[in-house]
Coordinates of C-alpha atoms in Angstrom, one line a residue:
X1 CA -17.1 26.5 2.4
X2 CA -14.1 27.2 -0.1
X3 CA -13.6 24.8 -3.4
X4 CA -10.1 25.0 -4.3
X5 CA -8.1 23.2 -7.7
X6 CA -4.2 22.9 -7.1
X7 CA -1.8 22.9 -10.1
X8 CA 1.9 21.9 -9.4
X9 CA 4.4 24.7 -11.1
X10 CA 7.7 22.5 -11.2
X11 CA 10.3 24.2 -8.9
X12 CA 9.3 26.4 -6.1
X13 CA 5.5 26.7 -5.8
X14 CA 2.1 25.9 -7.2
X15 CA -1.1 28.2 -7.7
X16 CA -4.0 27.6 -5.5
X17 CA -7.0 28.3 -7.2
X18 CA -9.8 28.9 -4.9
X19 CA -13.8 29.5 -5.0
X20 CA -17.0 30.2 -3.0
X21 CA -19.5 27.7 -3.0
X22 CA -22.0 29.3 -4.8
X23 CA -19.1 30.1 -7.6
X24 CA -17.0 26.8 -7.7
X25 CA -15.8 25.2 -11.1
X26 CA -17.6 22.7 -12.5
X27 CA -14.4 21.6 -14.7
X28 CA -11.0 22.4 -14.5
X29 CA -11.2 24.2 -18.3
X30 CA -13.0 26.9 -16.5
X31 CA -10.5 27.7 -14.2
X32 CA -8.0 31.2 -15.5
X33 CA -5.4 29.9 -17.3
X34 CA -6.7 27.1 -18.3
X35 CA -5.1 24.3 -15.9
X36 CA -4.2 21.3 -17.0
X37 CA -4.7 18.9 -13.8
X38 CA -6.5 18.5 -10.3
X39 CA -3.4 17.6 -8.1
X40 CA -1.3 16.2 -7.1
X41 CA -1.2 16.5 -3.4
X42 CA 0.3 16.0 -0.3
X43 CA -1.9 15.3 2.4
X44 CA -1.8 15.1 5.5
X45 CA -3.5 13.0 7.8
X46 CA -5.2 13.7 11.7
X47 CA -6.7 11.9 13.6
X48 CA -7.7 8.0 14.9
X49 CA -10.2 7.5 12.5
X50 CA -9.1 5.8 9.7
X51 CA -12.8 5.2 8.0
X52 CA -15.0 8.0 8.1
X53 CA -16.1 7.8 4.3
X54 CA -16.5 10.0 1.4
X55 CA -20.0 12.6 2.0
X56 CA -22.0 11.6 -0.4
X57 CA -22.4 13.7 -3.6
X58 CA -19.3 15.9 -2.5
X59 CA -17.2 17.1 -5.3
X60 CA -13.4 16.4 -5.2
X61 CA -11.9 19.9 -4.3
X62 CA -13.6 20.6 -1.2
X63 CA -11.8 22.4 1.3
X64 CA -12.6 24.2 4.7
X65 CA -12.1 27.9 4.5
X66 CA -9.1 28.4 6.8
X67 CA -5.3 27.0 5.9
X68 CA -6.3 25.6 2.5
X69 CA -3.6 26.8 1.0
X70 CA 0.5 26.0 2.2
X71 CA 2.6 28.9 3.5
X72 CA 1.3 32.2 4.9
X73 CA -2.3 32.8 3.8
X74 CA -4.4 35.4 5.8
X75 CA -8.1 35.5 6.3
X76 CA -9.8 35.7 3.0
X77 CA -6.6 35.9 1.7
X78 CA -6.4 32.4 -1.1
X79 CA -3.0 32.6 -3.0
X80 CA 0.0 30.0 -3.7
X81 CA 2.5 29.2 -1.4
X82 CA 6.1 29.1 -1.6
X83 CA 7.5 24.8 -0.8
X84 CA 10.0 22.8 -1.4
X85 CA 11.2 21.5 -4.6
X86 CA 9.0 18.8 -6.3
X87 CA 6.2 18.7 -4.2
X88 CA 3.6 20.7 -2.3
X89 CA 1.2 20.0 0.6
X90 CA -2.6 20.4 0.9
X91 CA -3.0 22.0 4.6
X92 CA -6.1 20.3 4.7
X93 CA -7.4 17.6 2.4
X94 CA -10.6 17.8 0.7
X95 CA -13.6 15.8 1.6
X96 CA -11.8 13.7 3.5
X97 CA -12.4 16.2 6.2
X98 CA -14.9 15.0 8.7
X99 CA -16.8 17.2 10.6
X100 CA -14.4 18.1 13.3
X101 CA -11.6 18.9 10.5
X102 CA -10.0 15.7 10.8
X103 CA -9.0 13.4 7.9
X104 CA -9.4 10.0 7.5
X105 CA -7.0 7.5 5.7
X106 CA -10.1 5.7 3.8
X107 CA -11.3 9.0 2.2
X108 CA -7.9 10.2 1.8
X109 CA -7.1 7.1 -0.7
X110 CA -11.1 8.0 -2.2
X111 CA -9.5 11.5 -2.9
X112 CA -6.3 9.7 -4.1
X113 CA -8.0 7.4 -6.4
X114 CA -9.8 10.2 -7.5
X115 CA -7.5 12.5 -8.3
X116 CA -5.7 12.3 -11.3
X117 CA -1.3 12.9 -11.0
X118 CA 0.2 11.6 -8.2
X119 CA -0.7 11.9 -4.6
X120 CA 1.3 11.4 -1.0
X121 CA -0.2 10.6 2.3
X122 CA 1.6 11.4 5.0
X123 CA 0.6 9.2 8.1
X124 CA 0.6 10.6 11.8
X125 CA 2.3 7.9 14.7
X126 CA -0.9 6.5 15.7
X127 CA -2.9 3.3 14.7
X128 CA -5.5 3.2 12.5
X129 CA -8.1 0.7 12.8
X130 CA -10.4 -0.1 9.8
X131 CA -13.9 -0.3 10.6
X132 CA -16.8 0.3 7.8
X133 CA -17.6 -3.3 7.1
X134 CA -18.1 -5.0 4.0
X135 CA -15.8 -7.7 1.3
X136 CA -15.3 -7.6 -2.7
X137 CA -15.9 -3.9 -3.2
X138 CA -13.8 -2.0 -5.3
X139 CA -14.0 1.5 -4.2
X140 CA -12.1 2.0 -0.6
X141 CA -15.4 2.4 0.6
X142 CA -16.1 -0.7 2.6
X143 CA -13.6 -3.2 3.8
X144 CA -9.8 -2.9 2.3
X145 CA -8.4 0.5 1.4
X146 CA -8.5 -0.1 -2.6
X147 CA -6.0 1.9 -4.6
X148 CA -6.8 2.2 -8.4
X149 CA -4.2 5.3 -9.2
X150 CA -0.8 6.5 -8.5
X151 CA -0.2 6.7 -4.5
X152 CA 2.2 7.2 -2.2
X153 CA 1.7 6.6 1.4
X154 CA 4.4 7.4 4.0
X155 CA 4.2 6.6 8.4
X156 CA 6.3 7.5 10.9
X157 CA 8.3 4.0 11.1
X158 CA 6.9 0.6 11.0
X159 CA 6.5 0.5 15.2
X160 CA 4.6 4.3 15.2
X161 CA 2.3 4.6 12.5
X162 CA 0.1 1.2 12.5
X163 CA -2.7 0.1 9.6
X164 CA -4.7 -2.1 11.6
X165 CA -7.9 -4.0 9.7
X166 CA -9.4 -5.6 12.8
X167 CA -10.3 -8.8 10.5
X168 CA -12.6 -7.1 8.5
X169 CA -11.1 -7.4 5.7
X170 CA -7.3 -7.3 4.3
X171 CA -5.6 -3.8 4.5
X172 CA -4.8 -3.3 0.6
X173 CA -6.1 -4.0 -2.6
X174 CA -3.7 -3.0 -5.0
X175 CA -5.5 -3.5 -8.2
X176 CA -5.3 -2.7 -12.4
X177 CA -3.7 0.9 -12.4
X178 CA -3.0 1.2 -8.8
X179 CA 0.9 1.9 -8.1
X180 CA 1.0 2.0 -4.5
X181 CA 4.6 3.3 -2.7
X182 CA 4.0 2.1 0.8
X183 CA 6.7 2.9 3.7
X184 CA 7.8 3.3 7.5
X185 CA 4.7 1.7 8.7
X186 CA 3.2 -1.8 9.5
X187 CA 0.1 -3.7 8.6
X188 CA -1.3 -5.8 10.3
X189 CA -4.0 -8.1 11.4
X190 CA -6.1 -8.5 8.0
X191 CA -8.3 -11.2 7.1
X192 CA -12.0 -12.2 6.6
X193 CA -10.4 -13.2 2.7
X194 CA -9.2 -16.3 0.5
X195 CA -6.0 -14.4 -0.6
X196 CA -3.2 -11.7 0.3
X197 CA -4.3 -11.2 4.4
X198 CA -2.7 -8.5 4.8
X199 CA -1.9 -6.8 0.6
X200 CA -3.4 -8.4 -2.6
X201 CA -1.4 -7.1 -5.9
X202 CA -3.8 -7.6 -8.8
X203 CA -3.8 -7.5 -12.6
X204 CA -0.8 -8.9 -14.0
X205 CA 2.5 -7.6 -15.4
X206 CA 0.6 -4.7 -16.6
X207 CA -1.6 -4.3 -13.7
X208 CA -1.4 -3.2 -10.0
X209 CA 2.3 -2.3 -9.0
X210 CA 4.1 -2.2 -5.0
X211 CA 6.8 -0.6 -3.5
X212 CA 7.3 -1.4 0.1
X213 CA 9.9 0.4 2.4
X214 CA 10.5 -0.3 6.1
X215 CA 7.2 -2.0 6.5
X216 CA 6.2 -4.8 8.7
X217 CA 3.6 -7.3 7.7
X218 CA 2.0 -9.0 10.3
X219 CA -0.3 -11.1 12.1
X220 CA -2.4 -11.7 8.5
X221 CA -4.5 -14.3 7.8
X222 CA -6.2 -15.8 3.8
X223 CA -7.9 -18.7 3.7
X224 CA -6.3 -20.4 0.3
X225 CA -3.1 -17.9 0.0
X226 CA -0.9 -15.5 0.8
X227 CA -1.6 -15.1 4.1
X228 CA 0.6 -12.0 4.3
X229 CA 1.3 -10.5 0.8
X230 CA -0.7 -11.7 -2.0
X231 CA 0.4 -11.1 -5.9
X232 CA -0.3 -11.4 -9.6
X233 CA 1.3 -8.1 -10.0
X234 CA 4.7 -6.4 -9.7
X235 CA 6.4 -6.0 -6.4
X236 CA 9.5 -4.8 -4.8
X237 CA 10.2 -5.3 -1.2
X238 CA 12.8 -3.8 0.8
X239 CA 13.7 -3.8 4.5
X240 CA 10.5 -5.1 5.8
X241 CA 9.5 -7.4 7.8
X242 CA 6.7 -10.7 7.1
X243 CA 5.8 -12.4 10.3
X244 CA 3.3 -14.5 11.9
X245 CA 0.7 -15.3 9.0
X246 CA -1.3 -18.2 9.0
X247 CA -3.1 -20.0 6.2
X248 CA -4.0 -23.2 5.4
X249 CA -3.2 -23.5 1.8
X250 CA -0.4 -21.7 -0.1
X251 CA 2.1 -19.0 1.1
X252 CA 2.0 -18.1 4.5
X253 CA 4.3 -15.0 4.1
X254 CA 4.3 -14.2 0.5
X255 CA 2.4 -16.0 -2.6
X256 CA 3.6 -15.0 -5.7
X257 CA 2.1 -15.5 -8.8
X258 CA 4.2 -13.0 -11.2
X259 CA 7.3 -11.1 -10.6
X260 CA 8.4 -9.9 -6.8
X261 CA 11.7 -8.7 -5.5
X262 CA 13.1 -8.8 -2.0
X263 CA 15.8 -7.3 -0.9
X264 CA 16.4 -6.8 3.2
X265 CA 13.7 -8.6 3.7
X266 CA 13.0 -10.6 6.6
X267 CA 10.3 -13.8 6.2
X268 CA 10.1 -15.4 9.6
X269 CA 7.1 -17.4 11.5
X270 CA 4.7 -17.4 9.1
X271 CA 2.8 -20.7 8.3
X272 CA 1.0 -22.3 5.6
X273 CA 0.1 -25.7 3.3
X274 CA 2.5 -25.4 1.2
X275 CA 5.1 -22.6 0.8
X276 CA 5.4 -21.7 5.3
X277 CA 7.6 -18.8 4.2
X278 CA 7.4 -18.2 0.3
X279 CA 4.9 -19.9 -2.3
X280 CA 6.1 -19.1 -5.7
X281 CA 3.6 -20.5 -8.3
X282 CA 4.0 -21.8 -11.6
X283 CA 2.8 -18.5 -12.9
X284 CA 5.3 -16.7 -11.0
X285 CA 7.6 -14.7 -14.2
X286 CA 10.5 -14.4 -11.2
X287 CA 11.1 -14.1 -7.9
X288 CA 14.6 -12.8 -6.7
X289 CA 15.7 -12.2 -3.0
X290 CA 18.7 -10.6 -2.4
X291 CA 20.3 -10.3 1.6
X292 CA 17.0 -12.3 3.1
X293 CA 16.1 -14.5 5.9
X294 CA 13.6 -17.0 5.9
X295 CA 13.4 -18.3 9.0
X296 CA 10.9 -20.5 11.4
X297 CA 8.4 -20.5 9.1
X298 CA 6.3 -23.6 8.9
X299 CA 4.7 -26.1 6.0
X300 CA 2.5 -28.9 7.2
X301 CA 2.9 -30.2 3.6
X302 CA 6.0 -28.9 1.3
X303 CA 8.2 -26.9 1.5
X304 CA 8.5 -25.0 5.4
X305 CA 11.0 -22.0 3.8
X306 CA 9.8 -22.0 0.3
X307 CA 7.7 -23.9 -2.2
X308 CA 8.8 -23.3 -5.7
X309 CA 7.1 -23.9 -9.5
X310 CA 9.1 -21.0 -10.8
X311 CA 12.7 -19.4 -11.2
X312 CA 13.5 -18.5 -7.7
X313 CA 17.2 -16.7 -7.2
X314 CA 18.8 -16.5 -4.0
X315 CA 21.9 -14.4 -2.8
X316 CA 23.4 -14.3 0.5
X317 CA 20.4 -15.6 1.5
X318 CA 19.7 -17.4 5.0
X319 CA 17.1 -20.6 5.3
X320 CA 17.3 -21.6 8.8
X321 CA 15.2 -23.4 11.6
X322 CA 11.6 -24.1 8.5
X323 CA 9.9 -26.5 10.2
X324 CA 7.4 -29.5 8.5
X325 CA 8.4 -28.9 4.7
X326 CA 12.3 -28.3 5.2
X327 CA 14.6 -25.3 2.8
X328 CA 13.0 -25.0 -0.2
X329 CA 10.8 -27.9 -2.3
X330 CA 11.4 -27.3 -5.8
X331 CA 9.0 -29.2 -8.5
X332 CA 8.2 -28.7 -12.1
X333 CA 9.9 -28.4 -15.0
X334 CA 10.1 -24.5 -14.4
X335 CA 11.0 -24.9 -10.7
X336 CA 14.9 -23.8 -10.6
X337 CA 16.9 -22.3 -7.9
X338 CA 19.9 -20.7 -8.0
X339 CA 22.0 -20.2 -4.4
X340 CA 24.6 -17.8 -4.5
X341 CA 26.8 -17.0 -1.3
X342 CA 23.7 -17.9 0.6
X343 CA 23.3 -20.6 3.7
X344 CA 20.6 -23.6 4.1
X345 CA 20.9 -25.1 8.1
X346 CA 18.8 -27.2 10.4
X347 CA 15.4 -27.1 8.3
X348 CA 13.6 -29.7 9.3
X349 CA 10.8 -31.8 7.8
X350 CA 11.2 -34.3 4.6
X351 CA 8.8 -32.0 1.9
X352 CA 12.1 -30.9 0.7
X353 CA 14.6 -31.3 -2.1
X354 CA 16.8 -28.5 -1.3

């Protein structure tokens, strides 16, 4: 085995320094040229398994001795490879490899959390099912996939790349220090949690951050709030579909406690007691919707489409056919609703005031 450390060199390439097992550097400062950082890295995840854990005691930067560096690398030759602008590629993902040379999603996230800098994980067209049980653990070892650093996860399309929690936990948990950008995949079947059945973001305005682009969040559940997504951080959703999520508490599709921006989003077929589609609590700073459809959601108490106790801005929004709690329920002194070029129609139920 070889141990490799990668140093990004700006436009056009990177430096890949590899050492045999017996001579691997213990610290980055021991490398020739005094490399400043480990990473960033672009990880390619191969194979169906989502959950091979990190081998205990294995150091960051562990790679197999074949195809370690991008570019043309011959046997015994470990050199930098010429690549495209602004990124580099690692052919194997370090301790994210299993014995057969495959990479697990869980181990790739664990490695990204451990490395400094921004990392990108590329997922192929497949279903990645979480199987290591154990909730309330925050290092991605079991249960959900905890993200505590700057990580980008890119699939092959929402209908092609699926991350399935199989009911053991939520899918993603982005905590303080976590900055996740997720695109072109589906998050589904999260559960066995009180909040954030599909995704949870915590830490307040200075805490976790999440950007979703072309993502489906569907068929997740939570017992208290945010069956699809719970956010006490800063999140931005673009071209996202949130559907079929259920909670007996608040926020069937989305529960917002901080700052959320939705653009080109569809929220449909979700259910909750309050806020079948969206619950905007009195802890939230702002909820802003542009070109959004909120349709076919159900509340057993208030706000079939939206329940808000804080400011919500709606521009080019369609709220139709929401059940039980009507279209919008606004409450509290801060529960202002600003509507522009929006449609409210055919919402059923008396527990709404818009």
